[in-house]
Amino acid sequence: MVPHLVTALNGPLLDLEKKILGATPAIERWFRMEWQEHTPPFYCSVDLRNAGFKLAPVDTNLFPGGFNNLSPEMLPLAVQAAMAAIEKYCPDAKNLLLIPENHTRNSFYLQNVARLMQIFRQTGLNVRLGTLEDIKKPKQIDLPDGSTITLEPLERSKNGRRLGLKNFDPCTVLLNNDLSIGIPSVLEHLDEQNVLPPLHAGWAVRRKSNHFSAYDDVVKKFAKLVDVDPWMLNPLYAKCGELNLQEDAGSDCLADNVSSLLSKIRKKYKEYGIKEQPFVIVKANAGTYGMGIMTVKDASEVKDLNRKQRSKLVVGKEGLEVNELVIQEGVHSFERINEAVAEPVVYMIDRYVVGGFYRVHAERGINENLNAPGAHFVPLAFQQQHALPDLQAKPGTAAPNRFYMYGVVARLALLAASLEMEKTDPNPEVY
Amino acid sequence: MVPHLVTALNGPLLDLEKKILGATPAIERWFRMEWQEHTPPFYCSVDLRNAGFKLAPVDTNLFPGGFNNLSPEMLPLAVQAAMAAIEKYCPDAKNLLLIPENHTRNSFYLQNVARLMQIFRQTGLNVRLGTLEDIKKPKQIDLPDGSTITLEPLERSKNGRRLGLKNFDPCTVLLNNDLSIGIPSVLEHLDEQNVLPPLHAGWAVRRKSNHFSAYDDVVKKFAKLVDVDPWMLNPLYAKCGELNLQEDAGSDCLADNVSSLLSKIRKKYKEYGIKEQPFVIVKANAGTYGMGIMTVKDASEVKDLNRKQRSKLVVGKEGLEVNELVIQEGVHSFERINEAVAEPVVYMIDRYVVGGFYRVHAERGINENLNAPGAHFVPLAFQQQHALPDLQAKPGTAAPNRFYMYGVVARLALLAASLEMEKTDPNPEVY
């Protein structure tokens, strides 16, 4: 199943697909060489939007949930990639401590945790769950499929340099908690263990603007390699200053930036003969994509934000307050499944694409965030016949070809995340 | 689809399946540690036979054909594994030279070659085919699916230390030719390139008895880890001396060895209450499995071999004559697909299982070699729902559980091949 691409102007993207397929050996070699220089994030999911004339990542998640949405057929791929990842950090690893999100009763999320445990068990690890919640004894949670998972209280080792559970000393601590709550002291100074992803990948420290800037660099090189306009793959963006929650300060800067970004987009649309209405996305510089996000078509919309609107923008999950905003060129999502707007989400472990799905939202528009209640998930058709790209196929018609292109663009974001983590590392290793 | 296991006595194997599933983290960690010490073969296929009371590899092929029989859904797994393999030998590799079998018009085999090219292209390599045949200019061959492949004449570089094609200088030379013809001088002394598999993996040098001996060692360790009788996984064997093609010499030794091996098997069958009739397989110590192979139930059958029978045993593919014989405990194949005898074949690239299929032969018996004209292929059901082992399932009922067990046993043979290559390396590297 290839979702229907409902746009008059898909010529540029079909051209991109053709160029990417044709350059496959060069592209894969380029990634191979980049991964010699840079360490990929342990795992990552990337939300893409396909506008027909443009294909771009709009969210790069370093603490991906949703592994339960991947098609079971593709799990061996995840296991194989996880084997490569584990070997890199701790080849003789026996135990893995997984730390999930706090206080969640979301059974979809808990199934993601169970799925991750299943994947890592299969790579040769005993996996147990530690929680940042303040519990005194193990807590069992029943899952919809009849199985249970057990959250256990964390324990620091006697020397203070390791984290574990009762009778469980892991080689690696794997976070599936994005640290929107800040960095808890129990995770600090674990000098004898790998903490993955690193603490500065959490939203207490991470800033989207750093990611965008790293992505700029990556796309510039890649666009040269395959000979396309980098804008095809890269939304324009601007960083705004502080937006004060209490006062009106900051609104002017926001409106000015929105206005200038919109006029840049208009120019590009004109260059390519695109008739759609440009829009930008205003969002907090930190925090998960699903929170604090606003679609804006005209600067006047942000000129006089009331307190409620401002508060919605800057207060994220678990009350994390980030006053800094980023403004990003909006990318229409012109893919449709049964008339509903769909956006692909690509999952990676280490440097490998291990699957993906479409996030589908029947009640949202082509220029709105789909990561919202009411979304459902349709696995990407990796599992269908001829799962390797088909060079003979007419551009735009073969599912594996479109998904290969998605995998390439998602890996550009993955590489950008790797550069971002290097540049923002508070304790860079010197070689 | 799990093929029907037609045997009264499958208790031991269900027990093995249970033990292997339960010990998965320990098993995978054990493999991970072994691969720290030993380099896996570049690629490998292993034929298994499942007797219900016994599961054993009967052929370990270091120049696997048949990649075209893997289900297309699993190809991403092959690509991912090939990426890991290539990175190990030549991280900045741009070009790969693939050398297929000679003089073959077998379109199934040629589709295997095309499939390998497709896999390696997807890992970021330009792949071209060089041939050991004496051709002066490129030769196009049409494939049944309408595509073509081109064989090109080999060229040694000016300094004599590299092999390539016209305007094509590869980093790695990958052999898909088992060198039954001997080692051609054009492949010797390629000091500046990786030749994979190494030349001593070819049947001009390789001996099955070395593989059996390495497999003994591997199974001994593994059987201890999961607490089973090593015999469950390991056919008994004996090496016989020279069988002279012209004279009767060697026949006595052969008959004696057959007799003593049969009595050892009888003892084991008694121990386990197995009512089947024991048999042994007599085959040349070198050469592909499909050639020169004889099922023997009684020593008298080999006592007076006539010249034709003897010649059949010692003359393999392309006339390679190997007088030395090995005798191996026969393993019944009690798996059936639509009443026909079936045996699983598992494919690996680097240390990863990337797929497999059943070789099915309607006209062969449970104690006969199925690798013969008339065989057909059914992909292993890796692609079905819940492709990761299911710990909840009743032993013997879940396809992924049986195939996981097959993957484990195939990797035991893979590890044995790695040890075998180390031990038989004519120029061992000293660290």
Short mmCIF file of N, CA and C in Angstrom, two decimals, chain A residues 21-25 28-29 32-33 36 72-77 79-81 83-84 86-87 90-94 118-119 121-126 351-354 382-389 391 404 411, chain B residues 21-25 28-29 32-33 36 72-77 79-81 83-84 86-87 90-94 118-119 121-126 351-354 382-389 391 404 411:
data_model
loop_
_atom_site.label_atom_id
_atom_site.label_comp_id
_atom_site.label_asym_id
_atom_site.label_seq_id
_atom_site.Cartn_x
_atom_site.Cartn_y
_atom_site.Cartn_z
N LEU A 21 17.26 7.08 -5.86
CA LEU A 21 17.41 5.66 -6.24
C LEU A 21 18.65 5.46 -7.11
N GLY A 22 18.84 6.38 -8.04
CA GLY A 22 19.98 6.26 -8.94
C GLY A 22 21.30 6.37 -8.20
N ALA A 23 21.32 7.20 -7.17
CA ALA A 23 22.57 7.44 -6.46
C ALA A 23 22.75 6.52 -5.26
N THR A 24 21.92 5.47 -5.14
CA THR A 24 21.96 4.61 -3.94
C THR A 24 23.36 4.19 -3.50
N PRO A 25 24.19 3.63 -4.41
CA PRO A 25 25.50 3.21 -3.92
C PRO A 25 26.30 4.38 -3.33
N GLU A 28 24.68 5.40 0.13
CA GLU A 28 24.97 4.46 1.22
C GLU A 28 26.44 4.51 1.61
N ARG A 29 27.29 4.71 0.64
CA ARG A 29 28.71 4.82 0.95
C ARG A 29 28.96 6.10 1.76
N ARG A 32 27.99 5.48 5.20
CA ARG A 32 28.98 4.60 5.82
C ARG A 32 30.20 5.40 6.28
N MET A 33 30.64 6.33 5.40
CA MET A 33 31.81 7.14 5.76
C MET A 33 31.48 8.11 6.89
N GLN A 36 31.67 6.53 10.14
CA GLN A 36 33.04 6.30 10.62
C GLN A 36 33.48 7.46 11.51
N PRO A 72 5.34 -6.62 13.23
CA PRO A 72 6.11 -7.69 13.85
C PRO A 72 7.08 -8.35 12.87
N GLU A 73 6.72 -8.35 11.60
CA GLU A 73 7.59 -8.96 10.58
C GLU A 73 8.95 -8.30 10.55
N MET A 74 9.02 -7.02 10.93
CA MET A 74 10.28 -6.31 10.81
C MET A 74 11.12 -6.38 12.08
N LEU A 75 10.62 -7.07 13.11
CA LEU A 75 11.37 -7.08 14.37
C LEU A 75 12.76 -7.69 14.26
N PRO A 76 12.95 -8.74 13.43
CA PRO A 76 14.31 -9.27 13.31
C PRO A 76 15.32 -8.19 12.89
N LEU A 77 14.84 -7.22 12.11
CA LEU A 77 15.70 -6.11 11.70
C LEU A 77 16.09 -5.26 12.90
N VAL A 79 16.21 -6.33 16.01
CA VAL A 79 17.11 -7.13 16.85
C VAL A 79 18.53 -7.07 16.30
N GLN A 80 18.65 -7.24 15.00
CA GLN A 80 19.97 -7.23 14.37
C GLN A 80 20.66 -5.88 14.58
N ALA A 81 19.91 -4.79 14.43
CA ALA A 81 20.49 -3.46 14.62
C ALA A 81 20.87 -3.25 16.08
N MET A 83 21.78 -5.52 18.13
CA MET A 83 23.00 -6.30 18.37
C MET A 83 24.23 -5.46 18.02
N ALA A 84 24.17 -4.79 16.87
CA ALA A 84 25.29 -3.96 16.44
C ALA A 84 25.51 -2.81 17.42
N ILE A 86 24.61 -2.60 20.72
CA ILE A 86 25.09 -3.07 22.03
C ILE A 86 26.57 -3.41 21.97
N GLU A 87 26.95 -4.08 20.89
CA GLU A 87 28.33 -4.51 20.75
C GLU A 87 29.29 -3.33 20.81
N CYS A 90 29.18 -2.07 24.77
CA CYS A 90 29.47 -2.98 25.87
C CYS A 90 29.41 -4.41 25.35
N PRO A 91 30.46 -4.86 24.66
CA PRO A 91 30.37 -6.16 23.97
C PRO A 91 30.09 -7.33 24.89
N ASP A 92 30.51 -7.25 26.16
CA ASP A 92 30.24 -8.40 27.02
C ASP A 92 29.01 -8.17 27.91
N ALA A 93 28.17 -7.20 27.52
CA ALA A 93 27.00 -6.85 28.33
C ALA A 93 26.11 -8.05 28.61
N LYS A 94 25.65 -8.13 29.84
CA LYS A 94 24.75 -9.20 30.28
C LYS A 94 23.40 -8.59 30.65
N GLN A 118 11.53 -7.01 24.74
CA GLN A 118 11.56 -8.20 23.90
C GLN A 118 12.74 -8.12 22.90
N ILE A 119 12.90 -6.95 22.29
CA ILE A 119 13.99 -6.77 21.32
C ILE A 119 15.35 -6.96 21.98
N ARG A 121 16.12 -8.45 24.86
CA ARG A 121 16.31 -9.82 25.33
C ARG A 121 16.88 -10.67 24.19
N GLN A 122 16.34 -10.44 23.00
CA GLN A 122 16.73 -11.23 21.84
C GLN A 122 18.16 -10.93 21.39
N THR A 123 18.72 -9.81 21.83
CA THR A 123 20.12 -9.52 21.50
C THR A 123 21.07 -10.11 22.52
N GLY A 124 20.53 -10.78 23.53
CA GLY A 124 21.40 -11.41 24.52
C GLY A 124 21.57 -10.60 25.79
N LEU A 125 20.49 -9.95 26.22
CA LEU A 125 20.56 -9.15 27.43
C LEU A 125 19.41 -9.51 28.37
N ASN A 126 19.72 -9.54 29.66
CA ASN A 126 18.64 -9.58 30.64
C ASN A 126 18.18 -8.15 30.84
N ARG A 351 22.63 2.91 13.26
CA ARG A 351 22.54 3.62 11.99
C ARG A 351 21.57 2.96 11.01
N TYR A 352 20.76 2.04 11.50
CA TYR A 352 19.90 1.25 10.61
C TYR A 352 18.43 1.63 10.71
N VAL A 353 17.77 1.73 9.57
CA VAL A 353 16.32 1.88 9.55
C VAL A 353 15.71 0.52 9.89
N VAL A 354 14.85 0.47 10.91
CA VAL A 354 14.31 -0.83 11.32
C VAL A 354 12.80 -0.92 11.11
N PHE A 382 6.82 -2.01 4.55
CA PHE A 382 8.12 -2.64 4.35
C PHE A 382 7.98 -4.12 4.01
N GLN A 383 6.91 -4.71 4.54
CA GLN A 383 6.80 -6.16 4.47
C GLN A 383 6.29 -6.65 3.13
N GLN A 384 5.96 -5.73 2.24
CA GLN A 384 5.37 -6.26 1.02
C GLN A 384 6.42 -6.73 0.01
N GLN A 385 5.94 -7.41 -0.98
CA GLN A 385 6.81 -8.02 -1.99
C GLN A 385 7.90 -7.05 -2.47
N HIS A 386 9.07 -7.61 -2.75
CA HIS A 386 10.17 -6.82 -3.29
C HIS A 386 10.50 -5.63 -2.39
N ALA A 387 10.86 -5.95 -1.17
CA ALA A 387 11.09 -4.92 -0.19
C ALA A 387 12.36 -4.12 -0.45
N LEU A 388 13.12 -4.50 -1.46
CA LEU A 388 14.24 -3.65 -1.84
C LEU A 388 13.78 -2.74 -2.98
N PRO A 389 14.39 -1.55 -3.07
CA PRO A 389 13.99 -0.63 -4.13
C PRO A 389 14.01 -1.28 -5.51
N LEU A 391 14.44 -0.45 -9.28
CA LEU A 391 14.94 0.61 -10.16
C LEU A 391 14.10 0.73 -11.43
N TYR A 404 12.25 3.79 0.72
CA TYR A 404 13.71 3.94 0.73
C TYR A 404 14.07 5.41 0.84
N ARG A 411 17.46 9.25 7.88
CA ARG A 411 18.85 9.10 8.31
C ARG A 411 19.63 10.41 8.23
N LEU B 21 14.95 -21.54 23.94
CA LEU B 21 14.18 -20.31 24.11
C LEU B 21 14.42 -19.70 25.49
N GLY B 22 14.44 -20.56 26.50
CA GLY B 22 14.64 -20.06 27.85
C GLY B 22 16.00 -19.44 28.04
N ALA B 23 16.99 -19.98 27.34
CA ALA B 23 18.36 -19.50 27.52
C ALA B 23 18.74 -18.43 26.50
N THR B 24 17.77 -17.89 25.78
CA THR B 24 18.08 -16.93 24.70
C THR B 24 19.09 -15.83 25.09
N PRO B 25 18.87 -15.10 26.20
CA PRO B 25 19.85 -14.04 26.50
C PRO B 25 21.26 -14.60 26.68
N GLU B 28 22.63 -15.69 23.11
CA GLU B 28 23.00 -14.56 22.26
C GLU B 28 24.25 -13.87 22.79
N ARG B 29 24.34 -13.79 24.11
CA ARG B 29 25.54 -13.19 24.69
C ARG B 29 26.77 -14.06 24.39
N ARG B 32 27.80 -13.43 20.96
CA ARG B 32 28.41 -12.10 20.89
C ARG B 32 29.87 -12.15 21.37
N MET B 33 30.10 -12.90 22.45
CA MET B 33 31.47 -13.00 22.98
C MET B 33 32.36 -13.82 22.04
N GLN B 36 33.62 -11.84 19.29
CA GLN B 36 34.71 -10.93 19.65
C GLN B 36 36.06 -11.60 19.37
N PRO B 72 11.50 -12.09 -0.38
CA PRO B 72 11.90 -10.70 -0.60
C PRO B 72 11.68 -9.82 0.64
N GLU B 73 10.70 -10.19 1.44
CA GLU B 73 10.44 -9.40 2.65
C GLU B 73 11.64 -9.37 3.58
N MET B 74 12.48 -10.38 3.50
CA MET B 74 13.60 -10.44 4.44
C MET B 74 14.87 -9.80 3.88
N LEU B 75 14.82 -9.27 2.67
CA LEU B 75 16.04 -8.73 2.09
C LEU B 75 16.63 -7.56 2.88
N PRO B 76 15.80 -6.69 3.48
CA PRO B 76 16.40 -5.62 4.27
C PRO B 76 17.35 -6.16 5.35
N LEU B 77 17.02 -7.36 5.86
CA LEU B 77 17.87 -7.99 6.87
C LEU B 77 19.23 -8.36 6.25
N VAL B 79 20.60 -6.87 3.66
CA VAL B 79 21.31 -5.62 3.38
C VAL B 79 21.99 -5.10 4.65
N GLN B 80 21.24 -5.11 5.74
CA GLN B 80 21.77 -4.61 7.00
C GLN B 80 22.99 -5.43 7.43
N ALA B 81 22.90 -6.75 7.29
CA ALA B 81 24.01 -7.61 7.68
C ALA B 81 25.22 -7.38 6.76
N MET B 83 25.95 -4.65 5.27
CA MET B 83 26.56 -3.38 5.66
C MET B 83 27.58 -3.59 6.79
N ALA B 84 27.18 -4.38 7.78
CA ALA B 84 28.07 -4.66 8.90
C ALA B 84 29.31 -5.40 8.42
N ILE B 86 30.70 -5.48 5.29
CA ILE B 86 31.55 -4.64 4.45
C ILE B 86 32.36 -3.66 5.30
N GLU B 87 31.69 -3.07 6.26
CA GLU B 87 32.34 -2.08 7.11
C GLU B 87 33.57 -2.65 7.81
N CYS B 90 36.34 -3.18 4.76
CA CYS B 90 36.76 -2.08 3.89
C CYS B 90 35.75 -0.93 4.05
N PRO B 91 35.86 -0.17 5.14
CA PRO B 91 34.82 0.82 5.43
C PRO B 91 34.62 1.85 4.33
N ASP B 92 35.66 2.17 3.59
CA ASP B 92 35.44 3.18 2.55
C ASP B 92 35.23 2.55 1.16
N ALA B 93 34.88 1.27 1.15
CA ALA B 93 34.71 0.55 -0.12
C ALA B 93 33.71 1.23 -1.04
N LYS B 94 34.08 1.28 -2.31
CA LYS B 94 33.23 1.87 -3.34
C LYS B 94 32.82 0.76 -4.31
N GLN B 118 22.14 -7.05 -6.14
CA GLN B 118 21.13 -6.12 -5.64
C GLN B 118 21.39 -5.82 -4.15
N ILE B 119 21.68 -6.84 -3.37
CA ILE B 119 21.94 -6.66 -1.94
C ILE B 119 23.15 -5.76 -1.73
N ARG B 121 24.63 -3.65 -3.84
CA ARG B 121 24.41 -2.29 -4.31
C ARG B 121 23.75 -1.47 -3.20
N GLN B 122 22.80 -2.11 -2.52
CA GLN B 122 22.04 -1.41 -1.49
C GLN B 122 22.89 -1.09 -0.26
N THR B 123 24.03 -1.72 -0.12
CA THR B 123 24.92 -1.39 1.00
C THR B 123 25.89 -0.27 0.62
N GLY B 124 25.80 0.23 -0.60
CA GLY B 124 26.65 1.34 -0.99
C GLY B 124 27.87 0.90 -1.79
N LEU B 125 27.68 -0.10 -2.65
CA LEU B 125 28.80 -0.57 -3.46
C LEU B 125 28.40 -0.64 -4.93
N ASN B 126 29.31 -0.27 -5.79
CA ASN B 126 29.14 -0.57 -7.20
C ASN B 126 29.60 -2.00 -7.40
N ARG B 351 27.64 -12.40 11.01
CA ARG B 351 27.16 -13.26 12.10
C ARG B 351 25.65 -13.29 12.22
N TYR B 352 24.95 -12.77 11.20
CA TYR B 352 23.51 -12.64 11.30
C TYR B 352 22.75 -13.64 10.44
N VAL B 353 21.69 -14.19 10.99
CA VAL B 353 20.77 -15.00 10.20
C VAL B 353 19.92 -14.05 9.37
N VAL B 354 19.91 -14.23 8.05
CA VAL B 354 19.17 -13.29 7.20
C VAL B 354 17.98 -13.93 6.48
N PHE B 382 9.67 -16.86 8.20
CA PHE B 382 10.14 -15.73 9.01
C PHE B 382 9.17 -14.57 8.94
N GLN B 383 8.47 -14.48 7.79
CA GLN B 383 7.69 -13.27 7.56
C GLN B 383 6.34 -13.30 8.24
N GLN B 384 6.04 -14.39 8.94
CA GLN B 384 4.69 -14.37 9.50
C GLN B 384 4.61 -13.63 10.83
N GLN B 385 3.40 -13.39 11.23
CA GLN B 385 3.13 -12.63 12.45
C GLN B 385 4.03 -13.05 13.61
N HIS B 386 4.39 -12.10 14.42
CA HIS B 386 5.20 -12.35 15.60
C HIS B 386 6.48 -13.09 15.26
N ALA B 387 7.26 -12.44 14.45
CA ALA B 387 8.46 -13.09 13.94
C ALA B 387 9.54 -13.23 15.01
N LEU B 388 9.32 -12.70 16.19
CA LEU B 388 10.25 -12.98 17.29
C LEU B 388 9.70 -14.16 18.08
N PRO B 389 10.60 -14.94 18.68
CA PRO B 389 10.15 -16.10 19.45
C PRO B 389 9.07 -15.73 20.47
N LEU B 391 7.60 -16.85 23.85
CA LEU B 391 7.90 -17.68 25.02
C LEU B 391 6.67 -18.38 25.58
N TYR B 404 13.82 -19.96 15.26
CA TYR B 404 14.88 -19.41 16.12
C TYR B 404 15.87 -20.52 16.47
N ARG B 411 23.99 -21.16 13.36
CA ARG B 411 25.10 -20.32 13.79
C ARG B 411 26.19 -21.12 14.52
#
